[in-house]
XYZ file of C-alpha atoms in Angstrom:
579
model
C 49.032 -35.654 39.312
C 46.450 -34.177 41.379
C 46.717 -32.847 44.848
C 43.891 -32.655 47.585
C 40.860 -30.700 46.244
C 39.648 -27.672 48.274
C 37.340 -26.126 45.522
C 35.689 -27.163 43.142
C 33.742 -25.141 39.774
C 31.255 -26.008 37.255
C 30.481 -24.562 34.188
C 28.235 -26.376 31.654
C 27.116 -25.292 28.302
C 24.344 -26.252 26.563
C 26.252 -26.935 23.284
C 29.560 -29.057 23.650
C 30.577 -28.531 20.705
C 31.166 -24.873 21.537
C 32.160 -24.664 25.063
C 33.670 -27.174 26.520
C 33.049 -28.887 29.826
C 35.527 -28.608 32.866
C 36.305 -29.160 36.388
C 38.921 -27.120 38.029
C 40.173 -28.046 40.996
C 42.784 -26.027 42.938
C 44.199 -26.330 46.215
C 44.189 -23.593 48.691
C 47.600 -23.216 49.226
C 48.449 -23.373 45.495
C 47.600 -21.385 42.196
C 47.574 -24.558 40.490
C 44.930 -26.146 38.866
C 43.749 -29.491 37.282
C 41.193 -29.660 34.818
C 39.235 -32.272 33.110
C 37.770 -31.053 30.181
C 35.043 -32.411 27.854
C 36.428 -31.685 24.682
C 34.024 -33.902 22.158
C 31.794 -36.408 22.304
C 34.368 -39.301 21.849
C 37.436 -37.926 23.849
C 37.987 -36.865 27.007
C 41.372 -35.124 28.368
C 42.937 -34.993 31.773
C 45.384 -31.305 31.928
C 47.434 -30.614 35.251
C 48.917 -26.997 35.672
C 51.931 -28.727 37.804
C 54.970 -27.304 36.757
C 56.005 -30.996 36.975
C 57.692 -32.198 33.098
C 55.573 -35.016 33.255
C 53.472 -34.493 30.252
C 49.975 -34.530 29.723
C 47.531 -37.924 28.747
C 46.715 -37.609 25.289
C 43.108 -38.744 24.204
C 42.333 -41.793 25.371
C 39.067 -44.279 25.724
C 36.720 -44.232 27.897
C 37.638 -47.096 29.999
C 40.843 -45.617 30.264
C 39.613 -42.506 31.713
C 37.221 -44.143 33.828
C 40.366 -46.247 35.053
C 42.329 -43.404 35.918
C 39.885 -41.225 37.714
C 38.911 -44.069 40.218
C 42.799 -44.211 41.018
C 42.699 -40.850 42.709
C 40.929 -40.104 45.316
C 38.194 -37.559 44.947
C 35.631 -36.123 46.853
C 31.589 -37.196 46.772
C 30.583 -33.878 44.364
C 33.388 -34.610 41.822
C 32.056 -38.453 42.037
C 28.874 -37.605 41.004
C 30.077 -35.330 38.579
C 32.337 -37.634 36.816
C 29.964 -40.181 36.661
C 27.365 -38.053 35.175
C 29.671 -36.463 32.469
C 30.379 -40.302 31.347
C 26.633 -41.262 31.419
C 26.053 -37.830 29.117
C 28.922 -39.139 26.891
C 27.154 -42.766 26.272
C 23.701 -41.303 25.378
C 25.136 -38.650 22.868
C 27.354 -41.403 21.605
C 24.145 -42.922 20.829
C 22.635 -39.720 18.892
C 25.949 -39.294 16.922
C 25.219 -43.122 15.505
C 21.707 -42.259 15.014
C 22.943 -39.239 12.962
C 24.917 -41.065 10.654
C 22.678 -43.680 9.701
C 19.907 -40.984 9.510
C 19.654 -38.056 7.225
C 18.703 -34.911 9.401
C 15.306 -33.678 9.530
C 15.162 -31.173 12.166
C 17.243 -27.526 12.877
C 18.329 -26.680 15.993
C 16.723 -23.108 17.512
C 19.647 -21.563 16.480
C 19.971 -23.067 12.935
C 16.378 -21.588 12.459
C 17.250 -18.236 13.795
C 20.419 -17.736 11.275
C 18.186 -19.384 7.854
C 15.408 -16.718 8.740
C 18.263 -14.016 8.903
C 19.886 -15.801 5.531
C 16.678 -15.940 3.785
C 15.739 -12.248 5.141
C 19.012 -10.669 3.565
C 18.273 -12.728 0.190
C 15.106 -11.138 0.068
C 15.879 -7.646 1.770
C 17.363 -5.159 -1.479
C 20.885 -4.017 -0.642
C 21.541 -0.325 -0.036
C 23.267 -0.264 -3.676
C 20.613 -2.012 -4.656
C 18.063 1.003 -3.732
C 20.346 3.628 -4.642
C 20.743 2.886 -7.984
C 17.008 3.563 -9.193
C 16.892 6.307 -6.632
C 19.405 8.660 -5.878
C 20.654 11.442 -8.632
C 23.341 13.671 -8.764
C 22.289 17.556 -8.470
C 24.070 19.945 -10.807
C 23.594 23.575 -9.850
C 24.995 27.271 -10.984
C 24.576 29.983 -8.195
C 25.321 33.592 -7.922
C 24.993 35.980 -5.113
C 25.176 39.617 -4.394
C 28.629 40.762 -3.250
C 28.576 41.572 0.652
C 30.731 44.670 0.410
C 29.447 46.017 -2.785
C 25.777 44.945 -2.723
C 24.700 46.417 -6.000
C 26.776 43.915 -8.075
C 26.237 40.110 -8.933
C 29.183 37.863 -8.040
C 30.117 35.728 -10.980
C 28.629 32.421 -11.705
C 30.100 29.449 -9.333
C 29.401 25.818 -10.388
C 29.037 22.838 -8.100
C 27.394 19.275 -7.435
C 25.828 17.269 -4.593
C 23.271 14.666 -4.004
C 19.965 13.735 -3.457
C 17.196 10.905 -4.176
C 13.476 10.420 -4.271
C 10.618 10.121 -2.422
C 7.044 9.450 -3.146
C 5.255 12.332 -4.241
C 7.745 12.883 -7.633
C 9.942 14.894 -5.265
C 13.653 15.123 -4.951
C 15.245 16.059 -1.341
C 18.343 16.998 -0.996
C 20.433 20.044 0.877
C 19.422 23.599 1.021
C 23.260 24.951 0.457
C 23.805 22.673 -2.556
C 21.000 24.994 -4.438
C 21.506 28.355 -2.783
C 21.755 31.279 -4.660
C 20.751 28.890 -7.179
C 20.532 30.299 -11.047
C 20.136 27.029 -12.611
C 19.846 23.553 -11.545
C 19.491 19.972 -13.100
C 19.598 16.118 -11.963
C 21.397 13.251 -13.773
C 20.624 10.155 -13.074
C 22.312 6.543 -12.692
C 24.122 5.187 -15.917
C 22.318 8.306 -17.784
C 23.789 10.735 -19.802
C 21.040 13.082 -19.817
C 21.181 16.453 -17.416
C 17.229 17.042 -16.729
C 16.327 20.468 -15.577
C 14.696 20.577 -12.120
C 12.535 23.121 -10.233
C 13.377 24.142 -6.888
C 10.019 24.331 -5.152
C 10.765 24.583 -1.340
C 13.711 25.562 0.298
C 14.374 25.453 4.511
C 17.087 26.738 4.826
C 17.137 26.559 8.970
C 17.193 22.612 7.921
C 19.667 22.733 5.444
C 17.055 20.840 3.378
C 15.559 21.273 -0.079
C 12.756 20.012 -2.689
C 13.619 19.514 -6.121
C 11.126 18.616 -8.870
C 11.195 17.284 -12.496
C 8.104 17.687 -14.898
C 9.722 15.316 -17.443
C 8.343 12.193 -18.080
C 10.950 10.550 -19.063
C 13.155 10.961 -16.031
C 10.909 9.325 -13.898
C 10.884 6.264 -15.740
C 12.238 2.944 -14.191
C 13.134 4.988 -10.725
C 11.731 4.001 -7.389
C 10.575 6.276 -4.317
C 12.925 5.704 -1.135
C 11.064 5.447 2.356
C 11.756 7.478 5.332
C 12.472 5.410 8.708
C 13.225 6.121 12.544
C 16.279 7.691 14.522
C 18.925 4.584 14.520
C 20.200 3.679 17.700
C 24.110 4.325 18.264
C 26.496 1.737 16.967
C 23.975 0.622 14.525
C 25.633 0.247 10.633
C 24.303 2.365 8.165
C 25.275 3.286 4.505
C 25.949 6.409 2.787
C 24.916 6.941 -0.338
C 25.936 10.062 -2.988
C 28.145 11.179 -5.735
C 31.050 12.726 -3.805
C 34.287 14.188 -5.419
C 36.934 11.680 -6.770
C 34.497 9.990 -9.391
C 31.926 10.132 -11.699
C 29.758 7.056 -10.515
C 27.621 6.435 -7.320
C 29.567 5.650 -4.282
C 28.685 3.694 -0.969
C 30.244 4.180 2.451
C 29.524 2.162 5.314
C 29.527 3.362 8.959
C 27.635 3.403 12.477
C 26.233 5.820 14.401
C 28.208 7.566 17.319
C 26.807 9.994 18.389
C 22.583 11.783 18.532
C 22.525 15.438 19.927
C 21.686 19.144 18.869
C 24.259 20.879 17.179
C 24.466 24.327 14.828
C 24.059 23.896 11.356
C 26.932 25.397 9.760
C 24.507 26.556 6.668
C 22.171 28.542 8.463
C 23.482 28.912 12.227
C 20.574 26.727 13.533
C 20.596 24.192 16.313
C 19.140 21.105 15.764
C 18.942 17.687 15.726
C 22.015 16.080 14.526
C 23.323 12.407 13.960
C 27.311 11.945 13.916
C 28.462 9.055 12.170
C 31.811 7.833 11.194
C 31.696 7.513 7.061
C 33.382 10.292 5.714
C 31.426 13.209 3.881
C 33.107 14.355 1.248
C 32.275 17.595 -1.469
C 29.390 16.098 -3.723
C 27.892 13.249 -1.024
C 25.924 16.466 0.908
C 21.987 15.628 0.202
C 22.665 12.091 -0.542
C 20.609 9.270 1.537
C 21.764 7.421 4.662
C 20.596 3.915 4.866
C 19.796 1.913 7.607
C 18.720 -1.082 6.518
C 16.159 -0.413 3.036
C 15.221 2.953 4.803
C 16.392 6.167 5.004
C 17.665 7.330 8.371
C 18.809 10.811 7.261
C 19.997 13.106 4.998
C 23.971 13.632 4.751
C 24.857 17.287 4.945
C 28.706 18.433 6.516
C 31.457 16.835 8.150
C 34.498 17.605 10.146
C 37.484 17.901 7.382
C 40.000 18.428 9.547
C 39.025 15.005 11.500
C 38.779 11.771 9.996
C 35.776 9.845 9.840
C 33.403 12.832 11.311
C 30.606 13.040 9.486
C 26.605 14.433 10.175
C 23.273 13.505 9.039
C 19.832 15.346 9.484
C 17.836 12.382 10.700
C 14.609 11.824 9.850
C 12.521 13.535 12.280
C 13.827 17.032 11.100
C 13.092 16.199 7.374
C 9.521 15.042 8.392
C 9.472 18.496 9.824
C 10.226 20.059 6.576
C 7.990 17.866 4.427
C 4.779 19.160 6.656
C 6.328 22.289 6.364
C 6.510 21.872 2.527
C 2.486 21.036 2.509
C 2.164 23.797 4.633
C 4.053 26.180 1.947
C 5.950 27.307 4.685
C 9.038 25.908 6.684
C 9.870 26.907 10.086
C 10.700 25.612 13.486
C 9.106 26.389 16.912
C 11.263 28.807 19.541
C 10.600 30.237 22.930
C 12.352 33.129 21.660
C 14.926 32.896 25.243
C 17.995 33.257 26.792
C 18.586 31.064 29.735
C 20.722 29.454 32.031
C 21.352 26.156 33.721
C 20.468 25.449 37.251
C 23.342 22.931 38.290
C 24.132 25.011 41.305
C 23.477 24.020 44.451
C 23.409 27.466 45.823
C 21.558 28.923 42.561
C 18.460 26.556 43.354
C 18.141 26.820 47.029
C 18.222 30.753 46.414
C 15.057 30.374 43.760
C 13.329 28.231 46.225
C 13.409 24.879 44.471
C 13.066 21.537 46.036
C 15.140 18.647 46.480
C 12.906 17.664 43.440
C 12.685 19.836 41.421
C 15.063 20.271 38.434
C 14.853 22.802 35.596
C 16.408 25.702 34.189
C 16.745 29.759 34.738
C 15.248 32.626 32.326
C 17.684 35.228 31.814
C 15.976 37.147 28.919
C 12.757 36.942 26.913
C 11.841 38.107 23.070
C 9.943 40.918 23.649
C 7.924 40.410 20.646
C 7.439 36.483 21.848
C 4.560 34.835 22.794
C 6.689 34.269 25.671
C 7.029 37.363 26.751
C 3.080 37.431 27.705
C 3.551 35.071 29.628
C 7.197 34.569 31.312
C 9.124 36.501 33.301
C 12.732 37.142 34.045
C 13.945 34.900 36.606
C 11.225 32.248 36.365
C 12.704 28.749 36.091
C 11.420 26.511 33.704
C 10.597 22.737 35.496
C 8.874 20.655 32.596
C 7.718 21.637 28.844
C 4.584 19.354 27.647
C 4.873 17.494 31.133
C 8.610 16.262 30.268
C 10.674 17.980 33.294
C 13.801 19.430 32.022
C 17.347 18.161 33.797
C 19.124 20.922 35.933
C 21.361 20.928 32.978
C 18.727 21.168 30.234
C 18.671 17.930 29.094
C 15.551 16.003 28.866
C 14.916 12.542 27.910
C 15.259 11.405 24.351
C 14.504 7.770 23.246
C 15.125 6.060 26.316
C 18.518 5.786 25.482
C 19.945 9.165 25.784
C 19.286 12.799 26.187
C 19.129 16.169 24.872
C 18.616 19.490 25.271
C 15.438 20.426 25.803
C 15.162 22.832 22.974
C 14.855 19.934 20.717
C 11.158 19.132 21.894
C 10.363 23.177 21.181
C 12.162 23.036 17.520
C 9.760 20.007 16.600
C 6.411 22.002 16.793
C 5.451 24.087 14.418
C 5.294 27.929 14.615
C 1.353 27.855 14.672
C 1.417 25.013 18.232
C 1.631 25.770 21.715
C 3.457 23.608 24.413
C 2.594 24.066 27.895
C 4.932 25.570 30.129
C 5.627 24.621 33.902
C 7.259 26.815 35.874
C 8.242 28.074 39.289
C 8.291 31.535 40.151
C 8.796 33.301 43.761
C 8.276 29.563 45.164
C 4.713 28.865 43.346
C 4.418 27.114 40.165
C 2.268 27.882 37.379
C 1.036 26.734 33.743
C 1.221 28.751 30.603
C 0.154 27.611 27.125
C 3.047 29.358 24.890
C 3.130 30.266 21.017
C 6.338 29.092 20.164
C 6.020 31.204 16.762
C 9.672 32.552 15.957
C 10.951 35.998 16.081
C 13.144 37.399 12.910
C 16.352 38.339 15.154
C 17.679 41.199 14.689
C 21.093 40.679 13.168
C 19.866 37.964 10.820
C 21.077 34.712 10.669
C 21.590 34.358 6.408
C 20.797 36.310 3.523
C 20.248 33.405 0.817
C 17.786 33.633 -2.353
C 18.080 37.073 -1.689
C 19.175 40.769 -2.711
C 20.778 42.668 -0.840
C 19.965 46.200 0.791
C 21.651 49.305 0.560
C 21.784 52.947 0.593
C 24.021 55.097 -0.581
C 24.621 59.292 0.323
C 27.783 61.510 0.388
C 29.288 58.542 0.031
C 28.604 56.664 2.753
C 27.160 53.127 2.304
C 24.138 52.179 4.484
C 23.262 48.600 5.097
C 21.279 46.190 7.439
C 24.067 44.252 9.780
C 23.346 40.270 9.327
C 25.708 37.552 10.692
C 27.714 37.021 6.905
C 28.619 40.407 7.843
C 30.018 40.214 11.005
C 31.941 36.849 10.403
C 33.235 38.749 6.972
C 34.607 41.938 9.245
C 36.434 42.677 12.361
C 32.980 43.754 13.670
C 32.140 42.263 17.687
C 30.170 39.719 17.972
C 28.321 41.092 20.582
C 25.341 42.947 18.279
C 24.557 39.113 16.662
C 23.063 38.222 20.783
C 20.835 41.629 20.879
C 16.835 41.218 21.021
C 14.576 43.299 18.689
C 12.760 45.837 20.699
C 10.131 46.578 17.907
C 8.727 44.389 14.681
C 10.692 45.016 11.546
C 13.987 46.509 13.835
C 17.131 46.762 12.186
C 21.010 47.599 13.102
C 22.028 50.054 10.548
C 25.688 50.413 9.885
C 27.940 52.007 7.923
C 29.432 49.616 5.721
C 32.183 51.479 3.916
C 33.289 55.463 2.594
C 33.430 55.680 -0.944
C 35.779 58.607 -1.201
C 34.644 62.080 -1.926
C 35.519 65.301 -0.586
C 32.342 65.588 0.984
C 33.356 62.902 3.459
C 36.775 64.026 4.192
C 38.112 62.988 7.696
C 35.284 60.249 8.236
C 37.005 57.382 7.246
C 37.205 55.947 10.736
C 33.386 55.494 10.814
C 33.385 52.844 8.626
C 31.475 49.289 10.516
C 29.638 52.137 12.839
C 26.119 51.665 13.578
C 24.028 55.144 12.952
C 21.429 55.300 16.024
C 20.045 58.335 14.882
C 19.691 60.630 11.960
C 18.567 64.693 13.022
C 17.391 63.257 16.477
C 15.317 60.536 15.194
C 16.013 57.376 16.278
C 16.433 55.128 12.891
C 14.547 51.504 13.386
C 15.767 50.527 10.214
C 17.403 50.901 6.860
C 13.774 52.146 5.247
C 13.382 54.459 7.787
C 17.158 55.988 7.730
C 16.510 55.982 3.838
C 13.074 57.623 3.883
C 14.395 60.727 6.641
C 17.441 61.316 4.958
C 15.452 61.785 1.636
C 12.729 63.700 3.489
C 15.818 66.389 4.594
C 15.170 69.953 3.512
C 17.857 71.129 6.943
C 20.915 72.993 5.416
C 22.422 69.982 6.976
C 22.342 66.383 8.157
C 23.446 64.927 11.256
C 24.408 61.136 12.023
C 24.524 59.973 15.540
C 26.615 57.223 16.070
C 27.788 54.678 18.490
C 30.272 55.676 20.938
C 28.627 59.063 21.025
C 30.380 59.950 17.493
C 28.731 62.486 15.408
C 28.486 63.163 11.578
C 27.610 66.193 9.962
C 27.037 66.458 6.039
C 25.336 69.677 3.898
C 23.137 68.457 2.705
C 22.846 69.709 -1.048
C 26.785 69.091 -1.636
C 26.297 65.565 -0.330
C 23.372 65.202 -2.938
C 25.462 66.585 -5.477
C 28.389 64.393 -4.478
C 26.499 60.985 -3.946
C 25.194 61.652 -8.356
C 28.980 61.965 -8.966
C 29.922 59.165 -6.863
C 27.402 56.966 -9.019
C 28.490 57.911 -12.356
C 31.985 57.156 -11.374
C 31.641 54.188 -10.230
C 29.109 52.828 -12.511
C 26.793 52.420 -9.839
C 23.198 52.100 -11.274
C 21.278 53.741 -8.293
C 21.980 54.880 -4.689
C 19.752 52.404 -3.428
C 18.597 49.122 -3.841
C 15.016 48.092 -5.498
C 13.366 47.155 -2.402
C 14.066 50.759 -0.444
C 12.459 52.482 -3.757
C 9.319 54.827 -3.265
């Protein structure tokens, strides 16, 4: 059955009840194997891969065994090891007769291991378990200022989300599910009762927001959730909310994939972001992620055209906003920069950077930055707070990944510093930089917020922000601009109510007006404030693209008071530009 035995393998497990023992022996000049494998305590089998029909032995005795394996001749090793798999066999034969005339005392190492992990989950609460005393369902009517006709209120929109409790009497859950907000109220589990909340803080860079409730009676029975750490990818957490589809609370179970910055979709920020695969649906946004009895995060959006996309804000970013909330005001740290990578070979040698060195390129600083003090173009950035920055930006992050350095920048607050290495004509140098963050100036959002305007001849003045430009065929290319000056705006020319007066001007609309009689205009104040200030016959408007507007000034009066009454417009400008 066996033919001449060229080599030989081992492999032994501590446990034969799991793994089983065996020899395989295969000749050189053949693929085919033999194998005697220990199989229990009280059998052992003999398997040949020969092609031959002969069959296999089936289990047999000992002596048997013992019979047949001194029939063929072996080498010394497999001697040895024969004899000392049936000397094993006769001493656990022993402990198995021991163990059923003895009732068992003892665990194994492993045994112990799993009863401490039984006895852990017995005494460890569920996720459901938390959720039920501690997470509410958020109830909230909004309204918001029209974006083309910014003197009227849109009408009342309802909708729900999540969110749950933390010590303090507070409620977090997500900045866009009470934006705009006109009303809001919390329900909670198995409760009938709608309980009018507060909004006391709102970030809405975060996407995160602070609820309260001043009645008594809500607060009875429910329990304060605790925040933990970033969870490490693949590990299982559970999502927690009151998405669409139902009325009750609902638990999804997923893992983390992925840990990086991304753009918040409410307010255009990059931060950091944990993907996971449970599904956020309408309604679970502000709702608690669970890993294990703490919270890891804070779900806010997903991918709806993707299954099984979904984002959290993890934990360090709503720390961030709690301080924030103490602080009574929420913001995140910036250099206030435009940069570039340094992955080029070329690019590096040219700025004079050693083998290494590693770090990335300044393209264009704030100038009302801290940074700006300090930096210059062209400098490249090596290390921020002694962590060196990756030619491609990335800098360590948990010893298990990376990211983009911005994230260390976005986790001090506007009033720190962070000290800044970098390398400039060859020489390095230290900085200390305010990482304080400049207003841009085609803002980002325009929640909780009127909106301003200014109306004459006709034409309708307003501040450009970002809702504008992704509500218009404007270019993008205004949103990258720097401020030059504090308070700077881009004023544009939103749209031409008709009139006579401004006959032949309707290509102008979405125009930005650079100056008005020569002056340059810095914002919508100031382009308010000269026009009103004109006693000129008439009234020029430079534009971009070197277009020019001219208006007379006292019909243009006279037609912006008709304009009003016609279309029931209560003023020609909006309470904030008022004298």
């Amino acid at each position: 059955m066996f033919r001449s035995v060229c080599t030989m393998s081992r492999f032994c497990s501590n446990s034969s009840g799991l793994v089983p023992r065996f020899l395989v022996v295969r000749n050189s000049s053949s693929p085919k194997t033999a194998t005697l494998r220990y199989v229990s305590s009280s059998n052992l089998r003999c398997f040949s891969s020969n092609t031959s029909s002969t069959p296999a032995p089936s289990d047999t005795a000992k002596n048997n065994i013992t019979s047949v394996l001194k029939n063929v001749s072996f080498s010394s090793i497999f001697e040895v090891w024969k004899n000392g798999l049936i000397q094993q066999e006769k001493e656990e034969s022993v402990v198995n007769e021991a163990n059923n005339t003895t009732p068992s005392v003892t665990h194994t190492h492993q045994e112990k291991e799993e009863s401490c992990v039984d006895e852990a989950k017995k005494t460890t609460p569920s996720a459901i378990d938390l959720a039920l005393n501690s997470v509410v369902k958020v109830f909230t009517v909004s309204s918001k200022p029209r974006l083309f006709q910014p003197w009227q209120i849109s009408r009342q929109n309802e909708c729900s989300g999540s969110g749950f409790l933390i010590s303090g009497k507070k409620i977090i859950t997500n900045a866009h599910v009470v934006a705009n907000y006109t009303s809001v109220k919390v329900k909670k589990h198995g409760s009938a009762t709608k309980y009018k909340a507060k909004v006391r803080m709102i970030g809405h860079e975060c996407d995160l927001a602070i609820l309260e409730v001043h009645s008594d009676e809500f607060w009875e029975g429910m329990n304060f959730l605790e925040l933990g750490d970033v969870p490490k990818l693949q590990e299982e957490v559970h999502l927690v909310g009151y998405p669409c589809g139902g009325d009750s609370i609902s638990v999804t179970k997923g893992v983390v994939s992925r840990v990086e910055l991304r753009e918040y979709s409410h307010s255009s920020t990059e931060l950091l972001t944990i993907q996971i695969d449970a599904a956020i649906n309408f309604g679970n946004s502000g709702g608690p992620v669970f890993l294990g009895n703490k919270v890891a995060g804070v779900a806010f959006e997903g991918l709806f055209w993707s299954d099984g996309i979904g984002y959290m804000i993890p934990t360090p970013v709503v720390k961030h906003f709690l301080d924030g909330v103490e602080e009574k005001h929420v913001s995140f740290g910036s250099m206030n920069l435009s940069y570039q990578t340094m992955e080029n070979a070329q690019l590096r040698d040219y700025f004079k950077m050693s083998k290494d060195m590693t770090g990335i390129l300044v393209n264009e600083i704030n100038p009302l930055s801290d940074a700006y003090n300090f930096l210059k173009k062209d400098d490249v950035i090596l290390a921020i707070d002694g962590v060196s920055i990756g030619n491609d930006s990335e800098v360590p992050f948990l010893n298990q990944d990376t990211l983009t350095f911005k994230h260390l920048v976005s986790m001090k607050k506007p009033s720190e510093t962070a000290l800044i290495k970098v390398l400039r004509e060859g020489k390095e140098y230290e900085f200390n930089v305010g990482l304080k963050p400049v207003q841009p100036l085609v803002p980002l959002h325009n929640f909780d917020k009127l909106r301003s305007y200014y109306i004459y001849g006709g034409f309708l003045f307003v501040p450009l922000s970002q809702p504008y430009i992704d509500s218009s065929y404007m270019c993008e290319c205004s949103s990258k601009k720097m401020p030059k000056k504090a308070n700077e705006q881009i004023v544009i020319i939103s749209q031409i109510l008709e009139d006579d007066i401004n006959a032949g001007y309707a290509s102008f609309e979405d125009m930005q007006v650079k100056k008005v009689n020569g002056i340059e205009v810095d914002n919508l104040k100031h382009l308010c404030q000269v026009i009103e200030e004109c006693s000129t016959g008439y009234l020029r408007l430079d534009l971009e693209s070197e277009k020019v507007l001219i208006l007379n000034n006292k019909l243009a009066r006279k037609a912006t008071s008709t304009i009003l009454t016609d279309l029931k417009i209560p003023s020609a400008m909006s309470d904030d530009l008022q004298p």
